[in-house]
Amino acid sequence: MAGIAFGRFDDSFSVASLRAYLAEFISTLLFVFAGVGSAIAYNKLSGGAALDAEGLVAVAVCHGFALFVAVAVGANISGGHVNPAVTFGLALGGHITILSGIFYWIAQLLGSIVACFLLKAVTGGMAVPTHGVAAGVGAAEGVVMEIIITFALVYTVYATAADPKKGSLGTIAPIAIGFIVGANILAAGPFSGGSMNPARSFGPAVASGDFSDNWIYWVGPLVGGGLAGLIYGNIFITSDHTPLTNDF
């Protein structure tokens, strides 16, 4: 069974830990700036029209590319989580302590918030779009959709980055993670918004002052990420692996 550890305060405030938090802040800022920026750019180019098929593909590709880069640049410092749901799933699988995970969350949320306010500033005050379920889609369906797609994301993180048996897969982990996010946005975007990331949804909510339905993008991703961590961490990772903090 994977070991869930609370952690120690001195470890959580070491120089290496502080660097990891800063790396998560920067990576999340870069990812959210590009991802939310692509949605703002579409709104500007389309004159505010509803997102169509071409726009969905463009936004999905942008998120996939941006996440690939954000994970890659943070991987050797913080593990490149860039997502509270990923951090939560890794904590339940014993790959980061609960205490360090809390500070990761703070860094990720702050990175997203700063990115969204920067977008407002550099776009001349254009509206920052928030996540929300589509017309005809209920909150329950939105939560289930987010559970499924976040499970796929965190399961991919485990298989390509966190599993000590990953071998050469570790070198393509950022690509695989970016691909699954882009694919999930294509599949879920027209229904739940395809967030998979509480920070990605929280920053725009803060910048716009609109928190309606924001709880969906906490409950769904955390449940999905947690399930992936428990299943992969307890079934597929061998018991002789000693959990480490930020071990990928």
mmCIF file with all atom_site columns, C-alpha atoms in Angstrom, residues 64-236:
data_model
loop_
_atom_site.group_PDB
_atom_site.id
_atom_site.type_symbol
_atom_site.label_atom_id
_atom_site.label_alt_id
_atom_site.label_comp_id
_atom_site.label_asym_id
_atom_site.label_entity_id
_atom_site.label_seq_id
_atom_site.pdbx_PDB_ins_code
_atom_site.Cartn_x
_atom_site.Cartn_y
_atom_site.Cartn_z
_atom_site.occupancy
_atom_site.B_iso_or_equiv
_atom_site.pdbx_formal_charge
_atom_site.auth_seq_id
_atom_site.auth_comp_id
_atom_site.auth_asym_id
_atom_site.auth_atom_id
_atom_site.pdbx_PDB_model_num
ATOM 1   C CA . GLY A 1 64  ? -1.707  20.888 -24.538 1.00 0.00 ? 64  GLY A CA 1
ATOM 2   C CA . PHE A 1 65  ? 1.386   22.713 -25.771 1.00 0.00 ? 65  PHE A CA 1
ATOM 3   C CA . ALA A 1 66  ? 1.472   25.042 -22.770 1.00 0.00 ? 66  ALA A CA 1
ATOM 4   C CA . LEU A 1 67  ? 1.142   22.203 -20.279 1.00 0.00 ? 67  LEU A CA 1
ATOM 5   C CA . PHE A 1 68  ? 3.878   20.232 -22.030 1.00 0.00 ? 68  PHE A CA 1
ATOM 6   C CA . VAL A 1 69  ? 6.232   23.173 -21.557 1.00 0.00 ? 69  VAL A CA 1
ATOM 7   C CA . ALA A 1 70  ? 5.072   23.962 -18.006 1.00 0.00 ? 70  ALA A CA 1
ATOM 8   C CA . VAL A 1 71  ? 5.616   20.365 -16.876 1.00 0.00 ? 71  VAL A CA 1
ATOM 9   C CA . ALA A 1 72  ? 8.957   20.079 -18.670 1.00 0.00 ? 72  ALA A CA 1
ATOM 10  C CA . VAL A 1 73  ? 10.457  23.252 -17.193 1.00 0.00 ? 73  VAL A CA 1
ATOM 11  C CA . GLY A 1 74  ? 9.359   22.376 -13.659 1.00 0.00 ? 74  GLY A CA 1
ATOM 12  C CA . ALA A 1 75  ? 10.006  18.634 -13.696 1.00 0.00 ? 75  ALA A CA 1
ATOM 13  C CA . ASN A 1 76  ? 13.548  18.707 -12.313 1.00 0.00 ? 76  ASN A CA 1
ATOM 14  C CA . ILE A 1 77  ? 12.716  21.262 -9.612  1.00 0.00 ? 77  ILE A CA 1
ATOM 15  C CA . SER A 1 78  ? 9.216   20.579 -8.312  1.00 0.00 ? 78  SER A CA 1
ATOM 16  C CA . GLY A 1 79  ? 8.046   17.611 -10.354 1.00 0.00 ? 79  GLY A CA 1
ATOM 17  C CA . GLY A 1 80  ? 6.019   19.903 -12.608 1.00 0.00 ? 80  GLY A CA 1
ATOM 18  C CA . HIS A 1 81  ? 2.603   19.273 -11.065 1.00 0.00 ? 81  HIS A CA 1
ATOM 19  C CA . VAL A 1 82  ? 1.001   22.553 -12.271 1.00 0.00 ? 82  VAL A CA 1
ATOM 20  C CA . ASN A 1 83  ? -2.332  21.320 -10.903 1.00 0.00 ? 83  ASN A CA 1
ATOM 21  C CA . PRO A 1 84  ? -3.754  20.848 -7.380  1.00 0.00 ? 84  PRO A CA 1
ATOM 22  C CA . ALA A 1 85  ? -5.508  17.655 -8.556  1.00 0.00 ? 85  ALA A CA 1
ATOM 23  C CA . VAL A 1 86  ? -2.177  16.175 -9.654  1.00 0.00 ? 86  VAL A CA 1
ATOM 24  C CA . THR A 1 87  ? -0.600  17.158 -6.340  1.00 0.00 ? 87  THR A CA 1
ATOM 25  C CA . PHE A 1 88  ? -3.542  15.619 -4.453  1.00 0.00 ? 88  PHE A CA 1
ATOM 26  C CA . GLY A 1 89  ? -3.339  12.387 -6.430  1.00 0.00 ? 89  GLY A CA 1
ATOM 27  C CA . LEU A 1 90  ? 0.407   12.143 -5.862  1.00 0.00 ? 90  LEU A CA 1
ATOM 28  C CA . ALA A 1 91  ? -0.056  12.811 -2.139  1.00 0.00 ? 91  ALA A CA 1
ATOM 29  C CA . LEU A 1 92  ? -2.577  9.979  -1.840  1.00 0.00 ? 92  LEU A CA 1
ATOM 30  C CA . GLY A 1 93  ? -0.132  7.747  -3.679  1.00 0.00 ? 93  GLY A CA 1
ATOM 31  C CA . GLY A 1 94  ? 2.666   8.669  -1.282  1.00 0.00 ? 94  GLY A CA 1
ATOM 32  C CA . HIS A 1 95  ? 4.784   10.722 -3.696  1.00 0.00 ? 95  HIS A CA 1
ATOM 33  C CA . ILE A 1 96  ? 4.610   14.050 -1.882  1.00 0.00 ? 96  ILE A CA 1
ATOM 34  C CA . THR A 1 97  ? 3.836   14.846 1.733   1.00 0.00 ? 97  THR A CA 1
ATOM 35  C CA . ILE A 1 98  ? 0.529   16.422 2.674   1.00 0.00 ? 98  ILE A CA 1
ATOM 36  C CA . LEU A 1 99  ? 2.254   19.475 4.126   1.00 0.00 ? 99  LEU A CA 1
ATOM 37  C CA . SER A 1 100 ? 4.348   20.110 1.018   1.00 0.00 ? 100 SER A CA 1
ATOM 38  C CA . GLY A 1 101 ? 1.237   19.498 -1.074  1.00 0.00 ? 101 GLY A CA 1
ATOM 39  C CA . ILE A 1 102 ? -0.579  22.315 0.726   1.00 0.00 ? 102 ILE A CA 1
ATOM 40  C CA . PHE A 1 103 ? 2.211   24.732 -0.160  1.00 0.00 ? 103 PHE A CA 1
ATOM 41  C CA . TYR A 1 104 ? 2.140   23.444 -3.739  1.00 0.00 ? 104 TYR A CA 1
ATOM 42  C CA . TRP A 1 105 ? -1.569  24.279 -3.832  1.00 0.00 ? 105 TRP A CA 1
ATOM 43  C CA . ILE A 1 106 ? -0.916  27.803 -2.578  1.00 0.00 ? 106 ILE A CA 1
ATOM 44  C CA . ALA A 1 107 ? 1.800   28.361 -5.189  1.00 0.00 ? 107 ALA A CA 1
ATOM 45  C CA . GLN A 1 108 ? -0.372  26.963 -7.990  1.00 0.00 ? 108 GLN A CA 1
ATOM 46  C CA . LEU A 1 109 ? -3.403  29.044 -7.058  1.00 0.00 ? 109 LEU A CA 1
ATOM 47  C CA . LEU A 1 110 ? -1.323  32.208 -6.754  1.00 0.00 ? 110 LEU A CA 1
ATOM 48  C CA . GLY A 1 111 ? 0.302   31.516 -10.121 1.00 0.00 ? 111 GLY A CA 1
ATOM 49  C CA . SER A 1 112 ? -3.098  31.176 -11.756 1.00 0.00 ? 112 SER A CA 1
ATOM 50  C CA . ILE A 1 113 ? -4.478  34.316 -10.131 1.00 0.00 ? 113 ILE A CA 1
ATOM 51  C CA . VAL A 1 114 ? -1.459  36.405 -11.123 1.00 0.00 ? 114 VAL A CA 1
ATOM 52  C CA . ALA A 1 115 ? -1.636  35.076 -14.693 1.00 0.00 ? 115 ALA A CA 1
ATOM 53  C CA . CYS A 1 116 ? -5.284  36.090 -15.028 1.00 0.00 ? 116 CYS A CA 1
ATOM 54  C CA . PHE A 1 117 ? -4.756  39.578 -13.664 1.00 0.00 ? 117 PHE A CA 1
ATOM 55  C CA . LEU A 1 118 ? -1.775  39.993 -16.003 1.00 0.00 ? 118 LEU A CA 1
ATOM 56  C CA . LEU A 1 119 ? -4.018  38.973 -18.890 1.00 0.00 ? 119 LEU A CA 1
ATOM 57  C CA . LYS A 1 120 ? -6.581  41.589 -17.893 1.00 0.00 ? 120 LYS A CA 1
ATOM 58  C CA . ALA A 1 121 ? -3.847  44.208 -17.763 1.00 0.00 ? 121 ALA A CA 1
ATOM 59  C CA . VAL A 1 122 ? -2.184  43.423 -21.088 1.00 0.00 ? 122 VAL A CA 1
ATOM 60  C CA . THR A 1 123 ? -5.418  42.922 -23.049 1.00 0.00 ? 123 THR A CA 1
ATOM 61  C CA . GLY A 1 124 ? -6.853  46.279 -22.098 1.00 0.00 ? 124 GLY A CA 1
ATOM 62  C CA . GLY A 1 125 ? -9.290  44.889 -19.559 1.00 0.00 ? 125 GLY A CA 1
ATOM 63  C CA . MET A 1 126 ? -10.875 42.213 -21.709 1.00 0.00 ? 126 MET A CA 1
ATOM 64  C CA . ALA A 1 127 ? -13.081 39.760 -19.832 1.00 0.00 ? 127 ALA A CA 1
ATOM 65  C CA . VAL A 1 128 ? -11.393 36.656 -18.455 1.00 0.00 ? 128 VAL A CA 1
ATOM 66  C CA . PRO A 1 129 ? -13.568 33.657 -19.389 1.00 0.00 ? 129 PRO A CA 1
ATOM 67  C CA . THR A 1 130 ? -14.476 31.238 -16.620 1.00 0.00 ? 130 THR A CA 1
ATOM 68  C CA . HIS A 1 131 ? -15.313 27.557 -16.725 1.00 0.00 ? 131 HIS A CA 1
ATOM 69  C CA . GLY A 1 132 ? -18.961 26.535 -16.642 1.00 0.00 ? 132 GLY A CA 1
ATOM 70  C CA . VAL A 1 133 ? -21.125 23.650 -17.751 1.00 0.00 ? 133 VAL A CA 1
ATOM 71  C CA . ALA A 1 134 ? -22.873 23.961 -21.094 1.00 0.00 ? 134 ALA A CA 1
ATOM 72  C CA . ALA A 1 135 ? -26.590 24.531 -21.520 1.00 0.00 ? 135 ALA A CA 1
ATOM 73  C CA . GLY A 1 136 ? -28.435 21.292 -20.971 1.00 0.00 ? 136 GLY A CA 1
ATOM 74  C CA . VAL A 1 137 ? -25.629 19.825 -18.881 1.00 0.00 ? 137 VAL A CA 1
ATOM 75  C CA . GLY A 1 138 ? -26.326 19.589 -15.159 1.00 0.00 ? 138 GLY A CA 1
ATOM 76  C CA . ALA A 1 139 ? -23.867 20.106 -12.328 1.00 0.00 ? 139 ALA A CA 1
ATOM 77  C CA . ALA A 1 140 ? -23.812 16.370 -11.566 1.00 0.00 ? 140 ALA A CA 1
ATOM 78  C CA . GLU A 1 141 ? -22.934 15.541 -15.159 1.00 0.00 ? 141 GLU A CA 1
ATOM 79  C CA . GLY A 1 142 ? -20.240 18.195 -15.090 1.00 0.00 ? 142 GLY A CA 1
ATOM 80  C CA . VAL A 1 143 ? -18.717 16.723 -11.937 1.00 0.00 ? 143 VAL A CA 1
ATOM 81  C CA . VAL A 1 144 ? -18.710 13.202 -13.399 1.00 0.00 ? 144 VAL A CA 1
ATOM 82  C CA . MET A 1 145 ? -17.134 14.448 -16.624 1.00 0.00 ? 145 MET A CA 1
ATOM 83  C CA . GLU A 1 146 ? -14.391 16.230 -14.658 1.00 0.00 ? 146 GLU A CA 1
ATOM 84  C CA . ILE A 1 147 ? -13.820 13.123 -12.521 1.00 0.00 ? 147 ILE A CA 1
ATOM 85  C CA . ILE A 1 148 ? -13.282 10.972 -15.599 1.00 0.00 ? 148 ILE A CA 1
ATOM 86  C CA . ILE A 1 149 ? -10.978 13.303 -17.498 1.00 0.00 ? 149 ILE A CA 1
ATOM 87  C CA . THR A 1 150 ? -8.926  14.198 -14.414 1.00 0.00 ? 150 THR A CA 1
ATOM 88  C CA . PHE A 1 151 ? -8.587  10.509 -13.612 1.00 0.00 ? 151 PHE A CA 1
ATOM 89  C CA . ALA A 1 152 ? -7.151  10.064 -17.110 1.00 0.00 ? 152 ALA A CA 1
ATOM 90  C CA . LEU A 1 153 ? -4.719  12.939 -16.557 1.00 0.00 ? 153 LEU A CA 1
ATOM 91  C CA . VAL A 1 154 ? -3.408  11.814 -13.160 1.00 0.00 ? 154 VAL A CA 1
ATOM 92  C CA . TYR A 1 155 ? -3.277  8.169  -14.274 1.00 0.00 ? 155 TYR A CA 1
ATOM 93  C CA . THR A 1 156 ? -1.091  9.329  -17.172 1.00 0.00 ? 156 THR A CA 1
ATOM 94  C CA . VAL A 1 157 ? 1.117   11.281 -14.761 1.00 0.00 ? 157 VAL A CA 1
ATOM 95  C CA . TYR A 1 158 ? 1.621   8.151  -12.679 1.00 0.00 ? 158 TYR A CA 1
ATOM 96  C CA . ALA A 1 159 ? 2.276   5.853  -15.629 1.00 0.00 ? 159 ALA A CA 1
ATOM 97  C CA . THR A 1 160 ? 4.761   8.128  -17.390 1.00 0.00 ? 160 THR A CA 1
ATOM 98  C CA . ALA A 1 161 ? 6.365   10.123 -14.580 1.00 0.00 ? 161 ALA A CA 1
ATOM 99  C CA . ALA A 1 162 ? 5.789   8.773  -11.062 1.00 0.00 ? 162 ALA A CA 1
ATOM 100 C CA . ASP A 1 163 ? 6.090   5.010  -11.487 1.00 0.00 ? 163 ASP A CA 1
ATOM 101 C CA . PRO A 1 164 ? 9.666   3.885  -10.693 1.00 0.00 ? 164 PRO A CA 1
ATOM 102 C CA . LYS A 1 165 ? 9.297   1.241  -13.449 1.00 0.00 ? 165 LYS A CA 1
ATOM 103 C CA . LYS A 1 166 ? 8.606   3.897  -16.091 1.00 0.00 ? 166 LYS A CA 1
ATOM 104 C CA . GLY A 1 167 ? 12.008  3.524  -17.726 1.00 0.00 ? 167 GLY A CA 1
ATOM 105 C CA . SER A 1 168 ? 12.293  5.471  -20.958 1.00 0.00 ? 168 SER A CA 1
ATOM 106 C CA . LEU A 1 169 ? 8.685   6.645  -20.610 1.00 0.00 ? 169 LEU A CA 1
ATOM 107 C CA . GLY A 1 170 ? 9.906   9.311  -18.205 1.00 0.00 ? 170 GLY A CA 1
ATOM 108 C CA . THR A 1 171 ? 11.538  11.180 -21.058 1.00 0.00 ? 171 THR A CA 1
ATOM 109 C CA . ILE A 1 172 ? 8.220   11.628 -22.861 1.00 0.00 ? 172 ILE A CA 1
ATOM 110 C CA . ALA A 1 173 ? 6.124   12.279 -19.739 1.00 0.00 ? 173 ALA A CA 1
ATOM 111 C CA . PRO A 1 174 ? 5.541   16.005 -20.423 1.00 0.00 ? 174 PRO A CA 1
ATOM 112 C CA . ILE A 1 175 ? 4.458   15.214 -23.983 1.00 0.00 ? 175 ILE A CA 1
ATOM 113 C CA . ALA A 1 176 ? 2.048   12.491 -22.854 1.00 0.00 ? 176 ALA A CA 1
ATOM 114 C CA . ILE A 1 177 ? 0.622   14.745 -20.147 1.00 0.00 ? 177 ILE A CA 1
ATOM 115 C CA . GLY A 1 178 ? 0.125   17.592 -22.623 1.00 0.00 ? 178 GLY A CA 1
ATOM 116 C CA . PHE A 1 179 ? -1.495  15.230 -25.120 1.00 0.00 ? 179 PHE A CA 1
ATOM 117 C CA . ILE A 1 180 ? -4.033  13.819 -22.653 1.00 0.00 ? 180 ILE A CA 1
ATOM 118 C CA . VAL A 1 181 ? -5.034  17.318 -21.540 1.00 0.00 ? 181 VAL A CA 1
ATOM 119 C CA . GLY A 1 182 ? -5.508  18.486 -25.133 1.00 0.00 ? 182 GLY A CA 1
ATOM 120 C CA . ALA A 1 183 ? -7.508  15.359 -25.985 1.00 0.00 ? 183 ALA A CA 1
ATOM 121 C CA . ASN A 1 184 ? -9.682  15.705 -22.883 1.00 0.00 ? 184 ASN A CA 1
ATOM 122 C CA . ILE A 1 185 ? -10.462 19.334 -23.688 1.00 0.00 ? 185 ILE A CA 1
ATOM 123 C CA . LEU A 1 186 ? -11.584 18.281 -27.162 1.00 0.00 ? 186 LEU A CA 1
ATOM 124 C CA . ALA A 1 187 ? -13.848 15.636 -25.609 1.00 0.00 ? 187 ALA A CA 1
ATOM 125 C CA . ALA A 1 188 ? -15.177 17.492 -22.576 1.00 0.00 ? 188 ALA A CA 1
ATOM 126 C CA . GLY A 1 189 ? -14.852 21.161 -23.503 1.00 0.00 ? 189 GLY A CA 1
ATOM 127 C CA . PRO A 1 190 ? -18.349 21.471 -25.021 1.00 0.00 ? 190 PRO A CA 1
ATOM 128 C CA . PHE A 1 191 ? -19.890 19.863 -21.933 1.00 0.00 ? 191 PHE A CA 1
ATOM 129 C CA . SER A 1 192 ? -18.048 20.596 -18.663 1.00 0.00 ? 192 SER A CA 1
ATOM 130 C CA . GLY A 1 193 ? -15.426 22.991 -19.995 1.00 0.00 ? 193 GLY A CA 1
ATOM 131 C CA . GLY A 1 194 ? -12.634 20.418 -19.691 1.00 0.00 ? 194 GLY A CA 1
ATOM 132 C CA . SER A 1 195 ? -10.791 21.943 -16.748 1.00 0.00 ? 195 SER A CA 1
ATOM 133 C CA . MET A 1 196 ? -9.124  19.000 -14.935 1.00 0.00 ? 196 MET A CA 1
ATOM 134 C CA . ASN A 1 197 ? -7.362  21.634 -12.846 1.00 0.00 ? 197 ASN A CA 1
ATOM 135 C CA . PRO A 1 198 ? -8.780  23.603 -9.884  1.00 0.00 ? 198 PRO A CA 1
ATOM 136 C CA . ALA A 1 199 ? -6.099  26.273 -10.291 1.00 0.00 ? 199 ALA A CA 1
ATOM 137 C CA . ARG A 1 200 ? -6.925  26.736 -13.985 1.00 0.00 ? 200 ARG A CA 1
ATOM 138 C CA . SER A 1 201 ? -10.547 27.419 -13.015 1.00 0.00 ? 201 SER A CA 1
ATOM 139 C CA . PHE A 1 202 ? -9.910  29.354 -9.794  1.00 0.00 ? 202 PHE A CA 1
ATOM 140 C CA . GLY A 1 203 ? -7.684  32.075 -11.237 1.00 0.00 ? 203 GLY A CA 1
ATOM 141 C CA . PRO A 1 204 ? -10.247 33.213 -13.835 1.00 0.00 ? 204 PRO A CA 1
ATOM 142 C CA . ALA A 1 205 ? -12.975 33.096 -11.169 1.00 0.00 ? 205 ALA A CA 1
ATOM 143 C CA . VAL A 1 206 ? -10.972 35.431 -8.927  1.00 0.00 ? 206 VAL A CA 1
ATOM 144 C CA . ALA A 1 207 ? -10.049 37.806 -11.772 1.00 0.00 ? 207 ALA A CA 1
ATOM 145 C CA . SER A 1 208 ? -13.636 37.983 -13.034 1.00 0.00 ? 208 SER A CA 1
ATOM 146 C CA . GLY A 1 209 ? -15.341 37.861 -9.635  1.00 0.00 ? 209 GLY A CA 1
ATOM 147 C CA . ASP A 1 210 ? -17.586 35.065 -10.911 1.00 0.00 ? 210 ASP A CA 1
ATOM 148 C CA . PHE A 1 211 ? -17.491 31.924 -8.762  1.00 0.00 ? 211 PHE A CA 1
ATOM 149 C CA . SER A 1 212 ? -20.691 30.376 -10.074 1.00 0.00 ? 212 SER A CA 1
ATOM 150 C CA . ASP A 1 213 ? -20.189 26.624 -10.564 1.00 0.00 ? 213 ASP A CA 1
ATOM 151 C CA . ASN A 1 214 ? -16.552 26.931 -9.499  1.00 0.00 ? 214 ASN A CA 1
ATOM 152 C CA . TRP A 1 215 ? -17.083 24.169 -6.950  1.00 0.00 ? 215 TRP A CA 1
ATOM 153 C CA . ILE A 1 216 ? -17.525 21.696 -9.826  1.00 0.00 ? 216 ILE A CA 1
ATOM 154 C CA . TYR A 1 217 ? -13.905 22.279 -10.811 1.00 0.00 ? 217 TYR A CA 1
ATOM 155 C CA . TRP A 1 218 ? -12.719 21.461 -7.317  1.00 0.00 ? 218 TRP A CA 1
ATOM 156 C CA . VAL A 1 219 ? -14.874 18.439 -6.552  1.00 0.00 ? 219 VAL A CA 1
ATOM 157 C CA . GLY A 1 220 ? -14.557 16.712 -9.933  1.00 0.00 ? 220 GLY A CA 1
ATOM 158 C CA . PRO A 1 221 ? -10.780 17.053 -10.409 1.00 0.00 ? 221 PRO A CA 1
ATOM 159 C CA . LEU A 1 222 ? -9.918  16.243 -6.792  1.00 0.00 ? 222 LEU A CA 1
ATOM 160 C CA . VAL A 1 223 ? -12.079 13.115 -6.793  1.00 0.00 ? 223 VAL A CA 1
ATOM 161 C CA . GLY A 1 224 ? -10.725 12.007 -10.176 1.00 0.00 ? 224 GLY A CA 1
ATOM 162 C CA . GLY A 1 225 ? -7.118  12.760 -9.265  1.00 0.00 ? 225 GLY A CA 1
ATOM 163 C CA . GLY A 1 226 ? -7.479  11.124 -5.879  1.00 0.00 ? 226 GLY A CA 1
ATOM 164 C CA . LEU A 1 227 ? -8.937  7.950  -7.374  1.00 0.00 ? 227 LEU A CA 1
ATOM 165 C CA . ALA A 1 228 ? -6.101  7.736  -9.888  1.00 0.00 ? 228 ALA A CA 1
ATOM 166 C CA . GLY A 1 229 ? -3.541  8.151  -7.123  1.00 0.00 ? 229 GLY A CA 1
ATOM 167 C CA . LEU A 1 230 ? -5.112  5.510  -4.909  1.00 0.00 ? 230 LEU A CA 1
ATOM 168 C CA . ILE A 1 231 ? -5.579  2.993  -7.720  1.00 0.00 ? 231 ILE A CA 1
ATOM 169 C CA . TYR A 1 232 ? -2.224  3.374  -9.443  1.00 0.00 ? 232 TYR A CA 1
ATOM 170 C CA . GLY A 1 233 ? -0.286  3.961  -6.229  1.00 0.00 ? 233 GLY A CA 1
ATOM 171 C CA . ASN A 1 234 ? -1.735  0.942  -4.434  1.00 0.00 ? 234 ASN A CA 1
ATOM 172 C CA . ILE A 1 235 ? -2.144  -1.548 -7.274  1.00 0.00 ? 235 ILE A CA 1
ATOM 173 C CA . PHE A 1 236 ? 0.424   -0.893 -9.974  1.00 0.00 ? 236 PHE A CA 1
#
